[in-house]
Amino acid sequence: MYAVETQNLTKKYKKNVAVNDLNMQVPEGIIYGLLGKNGAGKTTTIRMIMGLTKPDLGIISVFGKNTEKERMWALKNIGAIVETPGFYGNLTAQKNLAITADLRDIDMSRVDQVLEIVGLTAEASKKVKNYSTGMKQRLGIANALIHSPKVLILDEPTNGLDPEGINQLRDFIQSLAKKLKITVILSSHILSEVEQIADYIGIIHKGTLIEQFKISDSGFNKQDYVLLEVDQNSQAKEILTKMELDYQQVDNLFKIFCAKDQNGQISRELVHNGITIYNMSSIKKSLEDKFLYAVGKAKESVL
Amino acid sequence: MYKLLKNEFVKFSNSYIYYLSFFAMLLPLVLSIIIWYLRRDSFTTSNMYHWDRLINSLQLFYSLFLGAIIPSFIAVFAVFYEFQEKTLHNLLTMPYSRTQILLAKIISSCSIIILINIAVWIIAVIFGLLLGFDNSVNVIFAKTMKLLLPNLATVLFVPIMIFLTLSFRSFLHGMVLTVVCSVMNFALLYKDSAFLFPWSIPSNIYFILDGRVTTDFIYPVTSALIVFALFLFLSIITFRKMDVSR
């Protein structure tokens, strides 16, 4: 059973298809990165999961339960920040969270607990209008965590954060998934952000989920090729051919497609044959390549 | 539902809206009392130093102008504040139905309007006694009800304003309409059929109580109930169908 699953989810705004036949499967206890350009349909998908927007077609299930039929159950088990977290600026962080706790029938002691989790205990009695963007983001997470949800949905959580804030938030989200065993869905248009944090990735393009995969199975962070720059190109070419390596020559550079454990052998052969190596760097497969490939493929299929 | 209602009051407890509304309602009363006190000799000579005259002058402010603006302001703010602070998403992701959320807003806004009016009425009674007006219970009750009842009828503006704020997601449309309709109310002041225009209902009730129009009391009351029910229904439908992302 998936923590969150969508089947044929579709949403249209007049002639514009915001989400098209989206089938997303989010396994339990993982961090799922919903990746896509701005306007790809990420926020609309999240809004539909949260019941803020009604889908035109399709089914959303949370732990196997249809969210339309069991909306109250779903809302009790999902915590979310959709776009910018909103708070009553005239009230303190503690009072804002106390409202959520009271409305959700949660013990008030939980307010202090979640404030501690997000590191806002010292600023708890400050009015929210005086909070920085980063603090509001953390308070948003505290608000989403107050009822100990099984699924946490964060829409573009690093928006408006400085690099230090982004790092802190990343560590924090990872610790949530590990310590509290919460399934986290986070949407972002920043590839590096998702790559560093997610276990699973779904690539959404023009409302369609064009790829969905597990990071550990995708070969990321494994060597894609070696970039080589030497003093004698023709001799190097002969050696690489003799070694039966798959390579391409682009101007003075060689792109050698091989496994990482072959790098030593290549360098030894070249040096042994009196070739000077100016530069030899291992290039890893990146999510960016995968993303651009998937988006490119999606564009081709449309054409 | 109770918790939704309770937290509606908590949300605005530190905001200026309730205080501003209360002091705006209190201002005409305080000014009238000062004038009555300073000119008590000339008012006594010209037979103006009594409950009826004080209440009549207060109703000029309340029924004709403030009486529509303050309740509208409170109702518009109850919804617009959620848009402004971007807290509507939070509220809608709580395990409550949209109807419950909206009803809590309507009931809390109506309660605030009623409480403000009762507070102003109590203060008016106290000041009336301090000024030395007739202090028999029956007279005080009969006379001051003319101040309270029309003002309580202003709760009918709550669903109208909430409907407009939800439809346009702005405070402007509701408030502009309130000002325009309050001005239009002047043209209908002594008309028997003024109860057909929602913004004239409070003043129509006052004029009936004061004996200046001959319409039966049941007409403005029925009209107010119909308008309230109609806009309550429209607000609930609008809120239930509302796509908060648009």
XYZ file of C-alpha atoms in Angstrom:
549
model
C 0.000 0.000 0.000
C 1.244 3.483 -0.865
C 1.237 6.395 1.542
C -0.181 8.580 -1.214
C -1.428 7.428 -4.580
C -3.137 9.288 -7.373
C -4.934 7.644 -10.263
C -5.661 9.522 -13.482
C -5.722 12.814 -11.602
C -6.799 15.611 -13.934
C -7.533 19.293 -13.422
C -8.409 21.801 -16.101
C -8.844 25.553 -15.848
C -10.914 26.474 -18.898
C -8.717 25.389 -21.811
C -5.550 25.104 -19.746
C -4.786 21.596 -18.483
C -3.030 22.107 -15.133
C -2.735 18.400 -14.267
C -3.204 15.686 -16.823
C -3.860 12.018 -16.031
C -1.346 12.025 -13.175
C -0.504 8.664 -11.627
C 1.796 9.134 -8.665
C 2.799 6.485 -6.145
C 4.511 7.556 -2.947
C 5.782 4.645 -0.816
C 5.513 4.904 2.962
C 8.316 6.429 5.041
C 10.296 8.024 2.221
C 11.016 11.540 0.988
C 9.372 12.030 -2.392
C 10.543 14.952 -4.491
C 7.999 16.288 -6.943
C 10.176 18.017 -9.476
C 9.052 20.327 -12.235
C 9.433 23.767 -13.723
C 7.287 26.647 -12.468
C 3.740 26.102 -13.700
C 4.289 22.372 -14.286
C 1.363 21.431 -12.032
C 3.111 20.666 -8.733
C 1.093 23.038 -6.547
C -2.202 22.096 -8.234
C -1.441 18.430 -7.494
C -0.706 19.247 -3.850
C -3.836 21.372 -3.578
C -5.907 18.484 -4.889
C -4.334 16.055 -2.400
C -5.194 18.509 0.388
C -8.754 19.000 -0.856
C -8.218 22.702 -1.546
C -9.005 22.186 -5.216
C -11.440 19.634 -6.592
C -10.056 17.399 -9.342
C -12.063 17.149 -12.555
C -11.186 13.478 -12.771
C -9.251 10.850 -10.869
C -8.811 9.376 -7.437
C -6.489 10.313 -4.576
C -5.783 7.738 -1.880
C -3.903 8.184 1.370
C -2.909 4.856 2.888
C -5.474 3.235 0.640
C -8.350 5.496 1.689
C -10.081 7.616 -0.920
C -9.626 11.234 0.223
C -12.902 12.365 -1.310
C -14.913 9.791 0.618
C -12.842 9.983 3.809
C -11.813 13.621 3.743
C -11.807 14.102 7.536
C -9.615 11.027 8.039
C -7.207 12.274 5.365
C -6.997 15.769 6.860
C -6.259 14.282 10.278
C -3.369 12.310 8.845
C -1.795 14.830 6.490
C 0.123 17.939 7.441
C 0.957 20.474 4.786
C 2.380 23.794 3.834
C 0.815 24.887 0.576
C 2.775 27.774 -0.949
C 3.644 30.379 1.690
C 2.731 29.378 5.249
C 0.085 31.749 6.578
C -0.277 32.892 10.176
C -2.167 35.498 12.158
C 0.502 38.186 12.337
C -1.057 39.871 15.371
C -0.630 36.710 17.443
C 2.507 35.051 18.802
C 3.847 31.813 17.345
C 2.632 29.994 20.422
C -0.920 31.363 20.084
C -1.008 30.533 16.390
C -0.015 26.948 17.122
C -2.423 26.821 20.066
C -5.274 27.644 17.642
C -4.245 24.748 15.382
C -3.831 22.414 18.370
C -7.226 23.364 19.769
C -8.986 23.001 16.428
C -7.363 19.619 15.917
C -8.158 18.518 19.468
C -4.489 18.081 20.348
C -3.048 18.495 23.836
C -1.488 21.959 24.341
C 1.808 20.437 25.497
C 2.348 19.449 21.858
C 2.725 23.162 20.989
C 5.960 23.398 22.986
C 7.140 20.079 21.576
C 6.792 21.140 17.945
C 8.309 24.532 18.676
C 11.306 22.696 20.062
C 11.466 20.374 17.047
C 11.717 23.360 14.697
C 14.010 25.299 17.025
C 11.667 28.196 17.738
C 11.267 27.826 21.510
C 13.173 31.036 22.220
C 11.016 33.021 19.775
C 7.706 31.436 20.772
C 6.304 34.557 22.401
C 7.212 36.843 19.519
C 4.418 38.078 17.257
C 4.557 36.282 13.912
C 4.533 39.570 11.973
C 8.053 40.104 13.334
C 9.323 36.724 12.074
C 11.774 36.329 9.180
C 10.838 34.216 6.143
C 12.956 31.332 7.440
C 11.298 31.456 10.847
C 7.849 31.515 9.229
C 8.811 28.505 7.137
C 9.880 26.610 10.258
C 6.730 27.684 12.054
C 4.774 26.417 9.048
C 6.404 23.019 9.496
C 5.631 23.090 13.231
C 2.021 23.869 12.363
C 1.925 20.999 9.884
C 3.488 18.608 12.418
C 1.339 19.458 15.400
C -1.099 16.584 14.896
C 1.716 14.051 14.243
C 0.661 13.410 10.645
C 1.654 10.303 8.751
C 2.265 12.351 5.609
C 3.884 15.772 5.443
C 3.488 17.786 2.236
C 5.761 20.750 1.652
C 5.214 22.931 -1.380
C 8.442 24.680 -2.412
C 9.670 24.717 1.209
C 12.915 26.573 0.512
C 11.259 29.549 -1.199
C 12.648 32.747 0.255
C 15.263 31.012 2.421
C 18.948 31.926 2.420
C 21.550 29.179 1.726
C 22.061 28.547 5.453
C 18.315 28.279 5.991
C 18.055 25.858 3.054
C 20.759 23.641 4.573
C 19.075 23.657 7.973
C 15.704 22.847 6.474
C 17.159 20.000 4.409
C 18.741 18.411 7.475
C 15.550 18.942 9.383
C 13.332 17.271 6.767
C 15.714 14.323 6.536
C 15.682 13.901 10.307
C 11.856 14.007 10.285
C 11.670 11.157 7.816
C 14.258 9.122 9.689
C 13.289 9.757 13.311
C 9.527 10.160 13.059
C 9.033 7.813 10.071
C 6.934 10.433 8.320
C 6.378 10.208 4.584
C 7.421 13.549 3.129
C 6.330 14.887 -0.252
C 8.158 18.013 -1.263
C 7.757 19.926 -4.453
C 10.477 22.003 -5.978
C 11.764 23.387 -9.242
C 15.342 23.323 -7.936
C 17.002 20.102 -9.107
C 19.947 20.142 -6.694
C 17.619 20.670 -3.749
C 15.540 17.599 -4.568
C 18.558 15.504 -5.525
C 20.157 16.013 -2.128
C 17.156 15.167 -0.043
C 14.728 12.839 -1.831
C 14.621 9.041 -1.925
C 12.117 9.011 -4.769
C 11.597 11.506 -7.530
C 8.625 12.269 -9.742
C 9.227 14.556 -12.688
C 6.181 16.555 -13.682
C 6.025 18.443 -16.938
C 3.036 20.372 -18.271
C 0.765 18.604 -15.797
C 1.938 15.093 -16.669
C 4.127 12.872 -14.502
C 6.702 11.874 -17.091
C 9.111 9.947 -14.829
C 8.967 8.413 -11.389
C 11.942 6.540 -9.946
C 13.927 5.604 -6.870
C 17.171 7.566 -6.596
C 19.211 4.528 -5.483
C 18.109 2.568 -8.579
C 18.688 5.376 -11.009
C 22.483 5.267 -11.114
C 22.947 8.821 -9.909
C 26.244 9.589 -8.266
C 27.818 6.796 -10.296
C 30.393 7.733 -12.892
C 28.882 8.576 -16.261
C 32.167 9.237 -18.117
C 35.733 10.427 -17.721
C 36.801 13.717 -19.230
C 40.400 13.494 -20.398
C 42.829 16.129 -21.669
C 46.293 15.021 -22.828
C 49.262 16.369 -24.808
C 49.208 13.787 -27.659
C 45.668 13.245 -28.921
C 46.379 10.807 -31.765
C 48.458 8.493 -29.572
C 45.855 8.613 -26.798
C 43.188 7.738 -29.361
C 45.148 4.631 -30.369
C 45.511 3.497 -26.753
C 41.828 4.017 -25.945
C 40.836 2.059 -29.065
C 43.261 -0.699 -28.130
C 41.678 -0.858 -24.665
C 38.278 -1.273 -26.377
C 36.780 1.725 -24.595
C 33.749 3.614 -25.769
C 34.793 7.229 -26.231
C 34.111 10.458 -28.085
C 36.601 13.170 -29.017
C 35.392 16.731 -28.721
C 38.171 19.154 -29.784
C 41.053 18.418 -27.400
C 38.954 16.500 -24.919
C 38.059 12.835 -24.732
C 34.781 11.692 -23.200
C 35.412 8.084 -22.123
C 32.354 6.100 -21.075
C 33.608 3.594 -18.547
C 33.178 2.387 -14.981
C 35.026 4.177 -12.200
C 37.334 1.208 -11.508
C 38.756 1.519 -15.041
C 40.068 5.046 -14.430
C 43.347 3.803 -12.878
C 44.033 1.460 -15.741
C 43.468 4.235 -18.317
C 45.810 6.622 -16.560
C 48.491 3.919 -16.154
C 48.360 2.974 -19.865
C 48.585 6.613 -20.947
C 51.517 7.442 -18.665
C 53.261 4.158 -19.558
C 53.118 5.248 -23.224
C 54.690 8.616 -22.430
C 51.516 10.678 -22.656
C 51.165 13.610 -20.279
C 47.753 13.899 -18.646
C 46.701 17.524 -18.213
C 43.344 16.769 -16.757
C 41.312 13.679 -15.946
C 37.986 14.139 -14.216
C 35.232 11.757 -13.340
C 31.799 13.056 -14.332
C 28.799 11.651 -12.470
C 25.312 11.115 -13.777
C 23.200 14.015 -12.545
C 19.523 14.499 -11.935
C 19.740 17.478 -14.242
C 20.706 15.188 -17.148
C 17.863 12.860 -16.288
C 15.429 15.747 -15.939
C 16.433 17.390 -19.204
C 16.340 14.006 -20.955
C 12.882 13.213 -19.607
C 11.513 16.674 -20.433
C 13.117 16.525 -23.896
C 11.579 13.135 -24.515
C 8.182 14.419 -23.401
C 8.478 17.345 -25.815
C 9.453 14.991 -28.674
C 6.463 12.761 -28.036
C 4.179 15.805 -28.260
C 5.748 16.833 -31.575
C -18.042 23.634 15.788
C -17.636 25.075 19.290
C -13.856 25.087 18.867
C -14.114 26.830 15.516
C -16.314 29.452 17.103
C -14.041 29.906 20.113
C -10.978 30.330 17.939
C -12.711 32.915 15.766
C -12.688 35.153 18.847
C -9.088 34.235 19.744
C -7.849 35.161 16.247
C -9.107 38.710 16.481
C -8.456 39.172 20.184
C -5.294 41.175 19.527
C -6.448 42.871 16.356
C -7.772 46.414 16.261
C -11.045 45.461 14.541
C -13.185 44.772 17.599
C -11.876 47.762 19.556
C -12.174 50.078 16.588
C -15.741 48.927 15.946
C -16.679 49.319 19.594
C -15.185 52.800 19.907
C -16.753 53.880 16.600
C -20.144 52.811 17.932
C -19.445 54.462 21.260
C -18.304 57.784 19.803
C -21.766 59.200 18.844
C -23.049 58.240 22.273
C -20.191 59.953 24.099
C -20.511 63.076 21.936
C -24.290 63.190 22.486
C -23.891 62.777 26.242
C -21.338 65.622 26.372
C -23.659 67.892 24.335
C -26.665 66.967 26.510
C -24.687 67.648 29.661
C -23.288 71.001 28.506
C -26.639 72.220 27.152
C -28.881 70.659 29.743
C -30.475 74.018 30.739
C -31.462 75.039 27.221
C -32.570 71.461 26.423
C -34.740 71.411 29.540
C -36.347 74.719 28.551
C -37.081 73.493 25.032
C -38.385 70.120 26.354
C -35.555 68.116 24.773
C -33.969 66.773 27.931
C -35.376 63.228 27.867
C -34.769 59.666 26.591
C -36.658 60.040 23.304
C -34.616 63.005 22.148
C -31.285 61.406 23.057
C -32.184 58.139 21.361
C -33.505 59.922 18.307
C -30.261 61.775 17.792
C -28.218 58.593 18.330
C -30.310 56.720 15.792
C -29.429 59.353 13.234
C -25.902 58.004 13.394
C -26.648 54.348 13.913
C -29.599 53.545 11.676
C -28.587 55.806 8.884
C -24.875 55.359 8.704
C -22.691 53.636 11.311
C -25.269 50.916 11.863
C -24.546 49.476 8.424
C -20.854 50.278 8.179
C -19.627 48.746 11.459
C -21.323 45.327 11.082
C -20.247 45.201 7.429
C -16.677 46.028 8.450
C -16.658 43.229 11.059
C -18.132 40.667 8.638
C -15.858 41.586 5.735
C -12.836 41.438 7.972
C -13.713 37.976 9.344
C -13.226 36.544 5.862
C -10.824 39.006 4.270
C -8.366 38.614 7.162
C -7.961 34.936 6.235
C -7.167 35.893 2.628
C -4.853 38.685 3.733
C -2.849 36.555 6.174
C -2.971 33.535 3.820
C -4.436 31.463 6.641
C -7.399 30.167 4.659
C -5.310 27.202 3.435
C -4.566 26.250 7.056
C -8.200 26.523 7.993
C -9.393 24.466 5.053
C -6.927 21.694 5.802
C -8.351 21.269 9.303
C -10.755 18.371 9.792
C -13.896 20.527 9.531
C -16.352 20.944 6.708
C -16.438 24.214 4.812
C -20.008 24.786 5.993
C -18.888 24.522 9.624
C -16.002 26.940 9.016
C -18.294 29.494 7.365
C -21.049 29.145 9.958
C -18.468 29.759 12.697
C -17.473 32.980 10.946
C -21.068 34.143 10.519
C -22.061 33.280 14.098
C -18.957 34.920 15.582
C -19.432 38.097 13.513
C -23.116 38.287 14.515
C -22.189 37.680 18.168
C -19.629 40.478 18.119
C -22.122 42.886 16.565
C -24.747 41.931 19.161
C -22.240 42.256 22.035
C -21.024 45.659 20.849
C -24.595 46.902 20.543
C -25.584 45.568 23.963
C -22.464 47.198 25.476
C -23.310 50.529 23.807
C -26.931 50.187 24.957
C -25.868 49.513 28.578
C -23.541 52.522 28.493
C -26.372 54.650 27.035
C -28.703 53.551 29.855
C -26.051 54.365 32.489
C -25.363 57.779 30.967
C -29.121 58.456 30.680
C -29.506 57.780 34.382
C -26.498 59.958 35.209
C -28.047 62.781 33.160
C -31.164 62.445 35.287
C -33.634 61.070 32.712
C -36.717 59.154 33.855
C -35.375 56.249 35.911
C -38.417 54.002 36.139
C -37.573 50.533 34.808
C -40.513 50.351 32.396
C -39.706 53.684 30.797
C -35.984 52.954 30.511
C -36.708 49.584 28.954
C -39.344 50.844 26.518
C -37.343 53.864 25.422
C -33.930 52.255 25.117
C -35.251 49.272 23.162
C -35.680 51.784 20.335
C -31.920 52.113 20.353
C -31.114 48.434 20.712
C -33.579 46.613 18.429
C -32.825 48.461 15.150
C -29.111 48.046 15.817
C -29.471 44.312 16.444
C -31.150 44.060 13.024
C -27.844 45.088 11.452
C -26.638 41.473 11.791
C -28.503 40.933 8.528
C -25.559 42.600 6.752
C -23.189 39.817 7.909
C -24.073 37.144 5.333
C -24.391 39.775 2.576
C -20.877 41.034 3.270
C -19.410 37.571 3.693
C -20.937 36.529 0.373
C -19.448 39.570 -1.384
C -16.012 39.104 0.208
C -15.928 35.440 -0.767
C -17.074 36.198 -4.293
C -14.621 39.016 -4.983
C -11.903 38.076 -2.458
C -11.617 41.735 -1.630
C -12.994 44.007 1.077
C -13.566 46.835 -1.367
C -16.761 45.651 -3.094
C -18.603 45.025 0.162
C -17.547 48.263 1.794
C -18.295 50.413 -1.277
C -21.732 48.820 -1.568
C -22.355 49.499 2.128
C -21.509 53.188 1.798
C -23.560 53.592 -1.401
C -26.572 51.766 0.077
C -26.325 53.719 3.348
C -26.573 56.920 1.331
C -29.488 55.503 -0.689
C -31.206 54.725 2.613
C -31.711 58.474 3.145
C -34.123 58.550 0.193
C -36.267 55.818 1.740
C -36.363 57.057 5.331
C -40.094 57.555 5.849
C -41.346 55.200 3.172
C -43.654 52.436 4.441
C -42.098 49.934 2.060
C -38.505 50.798 3.066
C -38.194 47.295 4.557
C -37.846 45.948 0.985
C -34.394 47.533 0.786
C -32.072 45.612 3.188
C -30.045 48.680 4.165
C -33.243 50.465 5.249
C -34.494 47.697 7.510
C -32.808 48.939 10.760
C -34.071 52.519 10.285
C -37.473 51.187 9.252
C -37.660 49.219 12.526
C -36.740 52.358 14.453
C -39.378 54.463 12.725
C -42.025 51.788 13.371
C -41.053 51.678 17.071
C -41.136 55.475 17.141
C -44.524 55.555 15.437
C -43.333 57.558 12.457
C -44.302 54.956 9.865
C -47.375 52.797 9.996
C -45.953 49.539 8.624
C -46.484 46.418 10.708
C -43.378 45.339 12.623
C -43.605 41.875 11.050
C -42.648 43.198 7.580
C -39.114 44.441 8.284
C -38.494 41.414 10.525
C -39.623 38.990 7.806
C -37.652 40.900 5.202
C -34.518 40.763 7.395
C -34.936 37.028 7.951
C -35.386 36.364 4.231
C -32.310 38.433 3.299
C -30.260 36.774 6.051
C -31.307 33.251 5.004
C -30.815 33.933 1.299
C -27.290 35.302 1.670
C -26.388 32.661 4.225
C -27.336 30.039 1.643
C -25.460 31.837 -1.143
C -22.360 32.239 1.057
C -22.318 28.551 1.963
C -22.700 27.504 -1.681
C -19.992 29.941 -2.780
C -17.587 28.796 -0.063
C -18.216 25.099 -0.692
C -17.602 25.504 -4.409
C -14.713 27.923 -4.022
C -11.407 26.893 -5.532
C -8.977 28.579 -3.179
C -6.167 28.377 -5.698
C -7.823 30.787 -8.139
